[in-house]
mmCIF file of C-alpha atoms in Angstrom:
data_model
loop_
_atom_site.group_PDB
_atom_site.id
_atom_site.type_symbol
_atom_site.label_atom_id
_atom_site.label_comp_id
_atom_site.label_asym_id
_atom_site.label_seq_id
_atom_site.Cartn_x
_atom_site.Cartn_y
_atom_site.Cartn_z
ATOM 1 C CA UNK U 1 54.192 32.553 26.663
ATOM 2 C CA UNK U 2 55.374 30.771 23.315
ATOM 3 C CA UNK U 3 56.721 27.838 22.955
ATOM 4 C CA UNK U 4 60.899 28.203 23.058
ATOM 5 C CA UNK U 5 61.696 25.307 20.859
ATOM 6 C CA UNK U 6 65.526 26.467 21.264
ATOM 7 C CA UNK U 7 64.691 25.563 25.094
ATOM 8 C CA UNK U 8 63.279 22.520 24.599
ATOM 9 C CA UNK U 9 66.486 21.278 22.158
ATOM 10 C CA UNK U 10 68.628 22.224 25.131
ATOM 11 C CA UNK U 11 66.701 20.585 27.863
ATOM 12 C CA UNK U 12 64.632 17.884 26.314
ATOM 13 C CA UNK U 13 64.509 16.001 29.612
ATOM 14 C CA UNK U 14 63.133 19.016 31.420
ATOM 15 C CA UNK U 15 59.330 20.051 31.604
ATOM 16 C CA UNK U 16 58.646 23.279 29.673
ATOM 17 C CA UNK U 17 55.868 25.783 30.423
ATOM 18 C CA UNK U 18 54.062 26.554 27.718
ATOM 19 C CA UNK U 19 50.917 29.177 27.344
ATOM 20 C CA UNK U 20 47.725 27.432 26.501
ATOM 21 C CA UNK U 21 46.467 30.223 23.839
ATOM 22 C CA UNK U 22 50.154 29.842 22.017
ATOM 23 C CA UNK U 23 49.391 26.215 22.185
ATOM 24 C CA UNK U 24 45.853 26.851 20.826
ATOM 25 C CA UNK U 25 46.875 29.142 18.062
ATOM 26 C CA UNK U 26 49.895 26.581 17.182
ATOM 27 C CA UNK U 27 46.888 23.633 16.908
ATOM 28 C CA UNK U 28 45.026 25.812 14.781
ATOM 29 C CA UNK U 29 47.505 26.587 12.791
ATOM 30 C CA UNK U 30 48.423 22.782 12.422
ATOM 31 C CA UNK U 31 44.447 22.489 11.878
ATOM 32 C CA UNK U 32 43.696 24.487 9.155
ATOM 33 C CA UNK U 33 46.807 23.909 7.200
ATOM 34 C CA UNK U 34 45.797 20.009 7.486
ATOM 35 C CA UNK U 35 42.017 21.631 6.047
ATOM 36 C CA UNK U 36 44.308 23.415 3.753
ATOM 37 C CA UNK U 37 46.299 19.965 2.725
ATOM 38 C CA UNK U 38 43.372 18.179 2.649
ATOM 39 C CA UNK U 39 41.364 20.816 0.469
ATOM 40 C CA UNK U 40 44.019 20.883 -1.821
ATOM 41 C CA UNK U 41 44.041 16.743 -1.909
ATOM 42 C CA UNK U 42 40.497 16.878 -2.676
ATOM 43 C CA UNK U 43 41.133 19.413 -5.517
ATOM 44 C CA UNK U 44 44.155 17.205 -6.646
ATOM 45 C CA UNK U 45 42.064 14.387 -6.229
ATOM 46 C CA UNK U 46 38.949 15.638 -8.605
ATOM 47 C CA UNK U 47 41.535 17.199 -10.903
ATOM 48 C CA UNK U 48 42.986 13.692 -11.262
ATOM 49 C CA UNK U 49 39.026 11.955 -11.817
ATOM 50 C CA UNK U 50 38.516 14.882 -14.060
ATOM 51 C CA UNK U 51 41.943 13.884 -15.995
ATOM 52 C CA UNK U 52 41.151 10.398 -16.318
ATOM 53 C CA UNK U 53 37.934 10.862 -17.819
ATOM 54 C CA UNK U 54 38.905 13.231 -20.077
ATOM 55 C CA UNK U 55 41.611 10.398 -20.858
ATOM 56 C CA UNK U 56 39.170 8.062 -21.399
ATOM 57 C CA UNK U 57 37.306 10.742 -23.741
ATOM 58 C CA UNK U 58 40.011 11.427 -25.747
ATOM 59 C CA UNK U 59 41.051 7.423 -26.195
ATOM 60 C CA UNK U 60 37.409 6.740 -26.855
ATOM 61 C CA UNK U 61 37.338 10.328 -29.759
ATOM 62 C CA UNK U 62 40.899 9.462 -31.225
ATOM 63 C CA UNK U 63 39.164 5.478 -31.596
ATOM 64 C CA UNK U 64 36.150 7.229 -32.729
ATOM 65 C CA UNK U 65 38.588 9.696 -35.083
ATOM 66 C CA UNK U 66 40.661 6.518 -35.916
ATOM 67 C CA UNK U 67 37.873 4.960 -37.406
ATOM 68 C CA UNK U 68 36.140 7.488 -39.188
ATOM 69 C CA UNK U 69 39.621 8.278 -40.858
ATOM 70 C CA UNK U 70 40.158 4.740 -42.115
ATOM 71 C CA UNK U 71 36.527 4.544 -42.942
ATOM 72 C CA UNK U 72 37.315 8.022 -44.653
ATOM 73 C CA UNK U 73 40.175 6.595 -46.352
ATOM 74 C CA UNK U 74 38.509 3.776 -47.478
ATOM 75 C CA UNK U 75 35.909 5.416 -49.245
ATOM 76 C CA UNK U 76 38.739 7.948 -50.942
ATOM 77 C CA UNK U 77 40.314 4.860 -52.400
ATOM 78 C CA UNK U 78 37.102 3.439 -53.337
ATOM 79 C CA UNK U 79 36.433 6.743 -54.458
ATOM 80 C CA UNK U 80 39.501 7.278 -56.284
ATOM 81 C CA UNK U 81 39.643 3.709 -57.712
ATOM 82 C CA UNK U 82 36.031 4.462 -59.566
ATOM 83 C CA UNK U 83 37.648 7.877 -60.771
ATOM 84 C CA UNK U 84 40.870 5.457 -62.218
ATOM 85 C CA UNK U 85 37.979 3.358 -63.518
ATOM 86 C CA UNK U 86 35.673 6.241 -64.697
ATOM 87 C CA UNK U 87 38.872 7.660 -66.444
ATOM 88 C CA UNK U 88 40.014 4.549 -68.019
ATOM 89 C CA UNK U 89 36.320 4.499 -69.341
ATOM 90 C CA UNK U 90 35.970 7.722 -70.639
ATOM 91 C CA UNK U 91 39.213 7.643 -72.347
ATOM 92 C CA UNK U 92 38.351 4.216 -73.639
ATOM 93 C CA UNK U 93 35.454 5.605 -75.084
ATOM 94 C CA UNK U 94 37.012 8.774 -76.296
ATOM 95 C CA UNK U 95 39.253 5.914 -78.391
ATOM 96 C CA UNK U 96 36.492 4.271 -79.926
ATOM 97 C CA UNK U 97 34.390 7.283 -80.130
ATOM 98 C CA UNK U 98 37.586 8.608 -82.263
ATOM 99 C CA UNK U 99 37.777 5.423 -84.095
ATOM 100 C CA UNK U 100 34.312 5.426 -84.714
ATOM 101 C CA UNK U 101 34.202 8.913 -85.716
ATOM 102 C CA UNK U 102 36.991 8.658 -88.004
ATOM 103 C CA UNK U 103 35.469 5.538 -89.466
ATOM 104 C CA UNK U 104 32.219 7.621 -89.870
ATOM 105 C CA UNK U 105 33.879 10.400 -91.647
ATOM 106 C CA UNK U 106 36.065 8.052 -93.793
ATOM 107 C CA UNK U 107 32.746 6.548 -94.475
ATOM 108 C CA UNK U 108 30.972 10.027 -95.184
ATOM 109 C CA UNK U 109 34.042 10.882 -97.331
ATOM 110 C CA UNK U 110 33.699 7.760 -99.197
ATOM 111 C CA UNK U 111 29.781 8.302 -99.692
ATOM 112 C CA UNK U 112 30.250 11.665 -100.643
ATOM 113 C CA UNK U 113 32.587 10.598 -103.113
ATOM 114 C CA UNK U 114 30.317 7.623 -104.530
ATOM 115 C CA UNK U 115 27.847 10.395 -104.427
ATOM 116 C CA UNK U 116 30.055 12.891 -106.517
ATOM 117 C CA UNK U 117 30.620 10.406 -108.956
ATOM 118 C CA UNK U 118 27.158 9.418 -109.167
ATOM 119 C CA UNK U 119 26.067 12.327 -110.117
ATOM 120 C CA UNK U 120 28.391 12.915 -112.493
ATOM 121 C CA UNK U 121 26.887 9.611 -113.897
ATOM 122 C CA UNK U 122 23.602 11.070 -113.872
ATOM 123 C CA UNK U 123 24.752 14.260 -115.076
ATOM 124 C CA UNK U 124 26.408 12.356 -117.934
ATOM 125 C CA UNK U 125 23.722 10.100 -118.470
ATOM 126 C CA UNK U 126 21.481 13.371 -118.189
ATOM 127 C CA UNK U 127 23.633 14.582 -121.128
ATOM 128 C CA UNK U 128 23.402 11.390 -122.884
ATOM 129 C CA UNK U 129 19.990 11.353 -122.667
ATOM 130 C CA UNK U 130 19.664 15.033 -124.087
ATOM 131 C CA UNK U 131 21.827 13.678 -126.669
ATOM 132 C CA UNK U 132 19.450 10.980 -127.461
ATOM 133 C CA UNK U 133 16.287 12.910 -127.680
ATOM 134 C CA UNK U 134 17.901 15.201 -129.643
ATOM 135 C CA UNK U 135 19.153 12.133 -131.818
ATOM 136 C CA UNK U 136 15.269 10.637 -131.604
ATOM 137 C CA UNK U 137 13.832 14.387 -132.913
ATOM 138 C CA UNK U 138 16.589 13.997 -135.840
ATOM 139 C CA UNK U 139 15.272 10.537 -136.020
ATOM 140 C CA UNK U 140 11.499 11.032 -136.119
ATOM 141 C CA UNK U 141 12.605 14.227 -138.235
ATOM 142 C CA UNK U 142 14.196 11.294 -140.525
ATOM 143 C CA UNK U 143 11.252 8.819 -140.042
ATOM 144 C CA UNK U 144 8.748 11.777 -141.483
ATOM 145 C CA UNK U 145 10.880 12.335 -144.392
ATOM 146 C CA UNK U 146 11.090 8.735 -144.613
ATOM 147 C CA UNK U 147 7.050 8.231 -145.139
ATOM 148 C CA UNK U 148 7.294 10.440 -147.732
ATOM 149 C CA UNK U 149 9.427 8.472 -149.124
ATOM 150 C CA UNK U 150 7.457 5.046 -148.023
ATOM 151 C CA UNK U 151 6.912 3.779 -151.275
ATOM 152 C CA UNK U 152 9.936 4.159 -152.901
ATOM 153 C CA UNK U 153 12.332 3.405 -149.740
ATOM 154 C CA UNK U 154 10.020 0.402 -147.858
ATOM 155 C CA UNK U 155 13.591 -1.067 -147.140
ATOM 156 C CA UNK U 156 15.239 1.682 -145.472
ATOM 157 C CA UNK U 157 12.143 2.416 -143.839
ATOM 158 C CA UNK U 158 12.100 -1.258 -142.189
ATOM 159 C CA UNK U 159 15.728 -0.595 -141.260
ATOM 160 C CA UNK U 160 14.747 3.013 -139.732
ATOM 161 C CA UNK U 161 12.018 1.643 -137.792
ATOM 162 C CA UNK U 162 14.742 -1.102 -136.263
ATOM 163 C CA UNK U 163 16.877 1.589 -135.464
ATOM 164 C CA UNK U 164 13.818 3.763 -133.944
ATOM 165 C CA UNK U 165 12.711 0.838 -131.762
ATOM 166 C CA UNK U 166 16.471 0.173 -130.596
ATOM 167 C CA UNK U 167 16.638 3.804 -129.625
ATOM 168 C CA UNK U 168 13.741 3.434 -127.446
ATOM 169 C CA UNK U 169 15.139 0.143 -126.217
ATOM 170 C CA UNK U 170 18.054 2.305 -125.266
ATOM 171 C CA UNK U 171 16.344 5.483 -123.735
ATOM 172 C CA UNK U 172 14.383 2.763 -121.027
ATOM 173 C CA UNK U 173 17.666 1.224 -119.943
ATOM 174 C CA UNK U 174 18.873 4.659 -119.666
ATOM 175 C CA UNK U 175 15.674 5.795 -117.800
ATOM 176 C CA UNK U 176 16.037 2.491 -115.392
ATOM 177 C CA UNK U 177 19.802 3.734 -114.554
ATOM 178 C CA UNK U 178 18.927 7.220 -113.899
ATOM 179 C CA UNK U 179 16.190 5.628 -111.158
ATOM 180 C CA UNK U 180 18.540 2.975 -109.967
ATOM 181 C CA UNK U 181 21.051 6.348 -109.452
ATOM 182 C CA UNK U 182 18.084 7.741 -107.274
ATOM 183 C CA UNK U 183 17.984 5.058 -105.116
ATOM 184 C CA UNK U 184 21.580 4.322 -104.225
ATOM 185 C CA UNK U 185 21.252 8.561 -103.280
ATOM 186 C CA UNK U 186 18.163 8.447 -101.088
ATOM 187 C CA UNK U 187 19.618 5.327 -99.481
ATOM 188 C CA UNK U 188 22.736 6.850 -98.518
ATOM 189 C CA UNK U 189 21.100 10.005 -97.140
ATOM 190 C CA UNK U 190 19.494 7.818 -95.180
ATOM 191 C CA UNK U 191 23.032 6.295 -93.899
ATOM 192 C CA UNK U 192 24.223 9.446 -93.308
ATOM 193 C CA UNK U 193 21.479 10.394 -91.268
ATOM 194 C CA UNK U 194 21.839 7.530 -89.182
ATOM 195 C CA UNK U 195 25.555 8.482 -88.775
ATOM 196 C CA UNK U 196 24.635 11.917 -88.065
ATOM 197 C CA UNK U 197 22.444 10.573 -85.368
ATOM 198 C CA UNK U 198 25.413 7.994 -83.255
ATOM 199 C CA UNK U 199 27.674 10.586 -83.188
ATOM 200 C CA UNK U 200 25.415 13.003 -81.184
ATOM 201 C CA UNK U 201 24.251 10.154 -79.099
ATOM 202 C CA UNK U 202 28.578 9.333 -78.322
ATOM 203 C CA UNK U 203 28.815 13.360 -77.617
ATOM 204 C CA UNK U 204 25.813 13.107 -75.399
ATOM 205 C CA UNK U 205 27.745 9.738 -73.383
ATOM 206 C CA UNK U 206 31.071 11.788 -73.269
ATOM 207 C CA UNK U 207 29.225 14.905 -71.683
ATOM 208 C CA UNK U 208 27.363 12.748 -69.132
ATOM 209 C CA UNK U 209 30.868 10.718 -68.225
ATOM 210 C CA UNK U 210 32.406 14.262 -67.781
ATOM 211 C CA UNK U 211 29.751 15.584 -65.231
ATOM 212 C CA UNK U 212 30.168 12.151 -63.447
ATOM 213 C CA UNK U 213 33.713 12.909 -63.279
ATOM 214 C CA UNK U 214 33.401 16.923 -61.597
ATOM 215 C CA UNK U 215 30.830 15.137 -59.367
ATOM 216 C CA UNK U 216 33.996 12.569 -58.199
ATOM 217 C CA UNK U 217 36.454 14.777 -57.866
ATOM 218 C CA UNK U 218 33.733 17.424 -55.629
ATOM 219 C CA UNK U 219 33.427 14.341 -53.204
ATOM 220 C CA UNK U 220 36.771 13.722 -52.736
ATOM 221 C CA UNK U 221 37.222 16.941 -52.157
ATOM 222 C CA UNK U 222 34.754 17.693 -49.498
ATOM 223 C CA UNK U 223 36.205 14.054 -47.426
ATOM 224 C CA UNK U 224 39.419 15.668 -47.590
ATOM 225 C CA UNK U 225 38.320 18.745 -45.860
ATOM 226 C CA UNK U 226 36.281 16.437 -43.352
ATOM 227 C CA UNK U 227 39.754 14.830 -42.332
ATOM 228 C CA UNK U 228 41.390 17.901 -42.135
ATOM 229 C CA UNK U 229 38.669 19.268 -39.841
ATOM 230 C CA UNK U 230 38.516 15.746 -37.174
ATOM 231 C CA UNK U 231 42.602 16.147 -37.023
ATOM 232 C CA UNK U 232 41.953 19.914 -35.608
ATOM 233 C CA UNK U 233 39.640 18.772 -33.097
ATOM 234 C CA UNK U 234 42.095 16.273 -32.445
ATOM 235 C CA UNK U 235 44.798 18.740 -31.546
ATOM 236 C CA UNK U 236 42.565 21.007 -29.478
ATOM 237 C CA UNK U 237 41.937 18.072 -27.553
ATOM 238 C CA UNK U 238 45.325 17.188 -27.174
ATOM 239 C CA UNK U 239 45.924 20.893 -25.975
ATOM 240 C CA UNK U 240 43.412 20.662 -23.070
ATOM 241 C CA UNK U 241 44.965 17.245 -22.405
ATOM 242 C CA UNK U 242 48.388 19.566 -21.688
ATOM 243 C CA UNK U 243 46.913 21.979 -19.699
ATOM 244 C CA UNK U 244 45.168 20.134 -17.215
ATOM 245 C CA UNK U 245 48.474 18.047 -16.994
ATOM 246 C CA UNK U 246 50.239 21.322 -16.633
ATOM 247 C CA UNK U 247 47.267 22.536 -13.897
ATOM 248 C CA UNK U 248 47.878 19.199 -12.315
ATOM 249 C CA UNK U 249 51.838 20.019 -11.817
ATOM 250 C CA UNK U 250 50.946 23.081 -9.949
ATOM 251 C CA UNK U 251 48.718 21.449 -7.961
ATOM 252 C CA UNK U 252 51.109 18.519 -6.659
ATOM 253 C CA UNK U 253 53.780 21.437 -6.195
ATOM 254 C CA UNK U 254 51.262 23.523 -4.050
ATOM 255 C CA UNK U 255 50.836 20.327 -2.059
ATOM 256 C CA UNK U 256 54.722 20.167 -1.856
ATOM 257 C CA UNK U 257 54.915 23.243 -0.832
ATOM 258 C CA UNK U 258 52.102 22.955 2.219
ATOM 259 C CA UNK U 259 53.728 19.408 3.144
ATOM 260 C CA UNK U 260 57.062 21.424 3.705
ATOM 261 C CA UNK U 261 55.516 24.027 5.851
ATOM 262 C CA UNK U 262 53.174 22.051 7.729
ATOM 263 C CA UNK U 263 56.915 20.120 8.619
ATOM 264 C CA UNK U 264 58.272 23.319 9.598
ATOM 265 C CA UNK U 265 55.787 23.831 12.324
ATOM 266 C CA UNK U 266 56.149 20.428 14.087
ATOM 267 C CA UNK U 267 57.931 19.956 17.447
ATOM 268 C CA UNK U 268 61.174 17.551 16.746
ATOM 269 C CA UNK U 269 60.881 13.846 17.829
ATOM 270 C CA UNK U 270 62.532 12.804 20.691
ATOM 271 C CA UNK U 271 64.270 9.277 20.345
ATOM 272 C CA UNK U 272 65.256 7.281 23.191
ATOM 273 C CA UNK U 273 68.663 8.346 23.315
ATOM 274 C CA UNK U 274 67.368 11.998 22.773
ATOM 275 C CA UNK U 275 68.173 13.504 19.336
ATOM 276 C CA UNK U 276 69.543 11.107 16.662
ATOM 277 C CA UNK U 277 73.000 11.926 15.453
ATOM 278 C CA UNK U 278 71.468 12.745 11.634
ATOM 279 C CA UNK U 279 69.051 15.275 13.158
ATOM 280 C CA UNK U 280 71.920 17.479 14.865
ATOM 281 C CA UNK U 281 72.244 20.998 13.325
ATOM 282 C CA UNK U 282 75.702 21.396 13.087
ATOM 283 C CA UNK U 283 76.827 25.512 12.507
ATOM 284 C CA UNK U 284 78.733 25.666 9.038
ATOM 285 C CA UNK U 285 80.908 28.198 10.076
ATOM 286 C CA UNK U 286 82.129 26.821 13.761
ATOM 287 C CA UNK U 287 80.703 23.377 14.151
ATOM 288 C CA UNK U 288 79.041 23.996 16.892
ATOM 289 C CA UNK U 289 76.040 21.416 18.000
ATOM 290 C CA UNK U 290 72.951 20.918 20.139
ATOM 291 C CA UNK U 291 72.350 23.505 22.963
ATOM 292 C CA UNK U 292 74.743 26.179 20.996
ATOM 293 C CA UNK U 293 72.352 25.999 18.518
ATOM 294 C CA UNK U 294 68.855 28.232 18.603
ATOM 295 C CA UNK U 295 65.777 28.050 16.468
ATOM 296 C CA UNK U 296 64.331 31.824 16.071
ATOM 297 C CA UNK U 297 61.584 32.812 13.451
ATOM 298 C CA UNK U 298 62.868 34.641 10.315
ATOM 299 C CA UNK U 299 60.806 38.007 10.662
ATOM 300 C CA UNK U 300 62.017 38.709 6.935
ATOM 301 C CA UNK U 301 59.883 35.916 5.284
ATOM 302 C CA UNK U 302 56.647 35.544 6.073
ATOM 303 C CA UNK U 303 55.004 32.003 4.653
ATOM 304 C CA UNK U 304 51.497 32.450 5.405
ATOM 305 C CA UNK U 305 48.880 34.084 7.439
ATOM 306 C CA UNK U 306 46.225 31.915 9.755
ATOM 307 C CA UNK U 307 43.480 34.336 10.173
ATOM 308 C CA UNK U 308 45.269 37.421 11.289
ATOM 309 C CA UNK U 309 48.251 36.069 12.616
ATOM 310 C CA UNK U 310 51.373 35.730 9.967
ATOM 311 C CA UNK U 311 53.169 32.578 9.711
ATOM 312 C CA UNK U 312 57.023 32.893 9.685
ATOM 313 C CA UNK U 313 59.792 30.584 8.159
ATOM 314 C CA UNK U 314 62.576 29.279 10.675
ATOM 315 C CA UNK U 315 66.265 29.950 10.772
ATOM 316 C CA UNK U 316 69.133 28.574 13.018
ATOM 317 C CA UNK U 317 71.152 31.161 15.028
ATOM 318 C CA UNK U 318 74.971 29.757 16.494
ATOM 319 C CA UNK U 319 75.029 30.951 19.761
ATOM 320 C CA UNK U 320 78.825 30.297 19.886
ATOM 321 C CA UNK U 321 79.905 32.378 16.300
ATOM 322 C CA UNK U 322 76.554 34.182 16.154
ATOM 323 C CA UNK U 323 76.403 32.725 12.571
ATOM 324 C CA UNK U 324 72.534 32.598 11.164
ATOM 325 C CA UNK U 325 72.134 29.997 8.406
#
């Protein structure tokens, strides 16, 4: 026979006989929902290991994370603080190349207009020249008429021949101008080659500073998109973090839940006095106490099974009122 538990309440004084196999399958029941209790410990208790070192992983990758982002940082602003510099260079020497170029073609301008005029100096002188050749024919013209004339003009022929060698005097300076001209021309070619020459070499420094200036802002760049990658792993971290929390919850509540039934199923304690007055079931709708009051199983929920056999909550019956709470 089972154990009458309302029997027992009544008559706790009072032997009770009880059938050895109920008493068996009660103990087993009491023994493997202990194995289940302390199954589910174990699981709660790995769970928790498992929780702690995946704490400990996550403090150690968000130090790790931490780190690398400052040291990230750091090397943006260092980073950014050469592209401020680089900038400040390259407009710097955009200003003097400007300056410099402006001088240059001032200068060019300037040369170009020496040049201009010195050619029209040569051209004139060219034309004086002509002029004077043309004057020295009419002169040696005038000088052959002149011999002819030797004996009976010897003065004017002295005075012709001054004027001849003047003439020449005055062709040689003119020649020794038209040469100086040369010069001064071939020397500023040469000038202007030379400025020809620095302002490719400034275009070639302003290319170079740009390129070094793509290749800064491609860095910065690719550290930004190493940040943004670190704070995703971040979050998936923190994500598994909040599941195994939330795994964790269930857990303790499955444990709850076991602790309560594994209650349900144990015989009441017997004080000294025999039931204490705060474990009295008390019928809400009569007030009826102690013996009026029966334990029966509640056929209509069913907690668990052990092995075959289902496991059935409890619910008191009044015996008085017939009230079942």
């Amino acid at each position: 026979m089972s154990i009458d538990w309302a029997k027992a309440e009544e008559r706790p004084d009072k032997s009770l006989k009880v059938d050895g196999k109920a008493l068996l399958d009660l103990r087993a029941k009491i023994n493997d929902l202990e194995k289940q209790l302390a199954d589910t410990k174990n699981t709660l208790s790995e769970k928790e290991q498992t929780l702690e070192s995946t704490t400990q992983e996550l403090e150690q990758t968000k130090s790790t994370l931490q780190e690398t982002r400052e040291r990230l940082q750091n090397e943006i602003e260092d980073l950014k603080t050469q592209f401020e510099t680089s900038t400040a260079e390259i407009e710097n020497l955009n200003t003097e190349l400007s300056k410099t170029k402006e001088m240059y073609e001032n200068t060019i301008e300037d040369y170009k207009s020496s040049l201009e005029e010195k050619e029209s100096t040569i051209e004139s002188l060219n034309s004086e020249i002509s002029n004077l050749n043309n004057k020295l024919d009419e002169y040696n013209t005038q000088v052959g008429e002149l011999e002819g004339k030797l004996n009976q003009l010897s003065e004017l022929t002295q005075s012709s021949e001054e004027q001849i060698a003047n003439i020449k005097s005055e062709k040689e300076s003119l020649q020794a101008e038209l040469e100086t001209a040369n010069e001064t021309i071939s020397s500023r070619d040469t000038e202007l080659s030379k400025l020809n020459s620095e302002i490719e070499a400034l275009n070639n420094s302003i290319s170079s500073q740009e390129t070094e200036k793509t290749n800064l802002n491609n860095k910065v760049e690719e550290l930004t998109a190493m940040v943004a990658e670190k704070d995703e792993q971040l979050e998936q971290l923190q994500q598994q973090i909040n599941q195994m929390e939330e795994q964790i919850g269930e857990k303790t509540s499955q444990l709850e839940e076991v602790e309560a039934e594994l209650s349900e199923y144990k015989p009441p304690e017997i004080g000294s006095g025999g039931f204490a007055a705060d474990e009295r079931t008390t019928c809400p709708m009569c007030g009826a106490v102690g013996h009026d009051i029966k334990v029966v199983e509640d056929k209509s929920k069913v907690l668990s099974y052990v092995g075959h056999i289902p496991m059935y909550a409890k619910k008191n019956v009044c015996k008085k009122c017939g009230y079942e709470f």
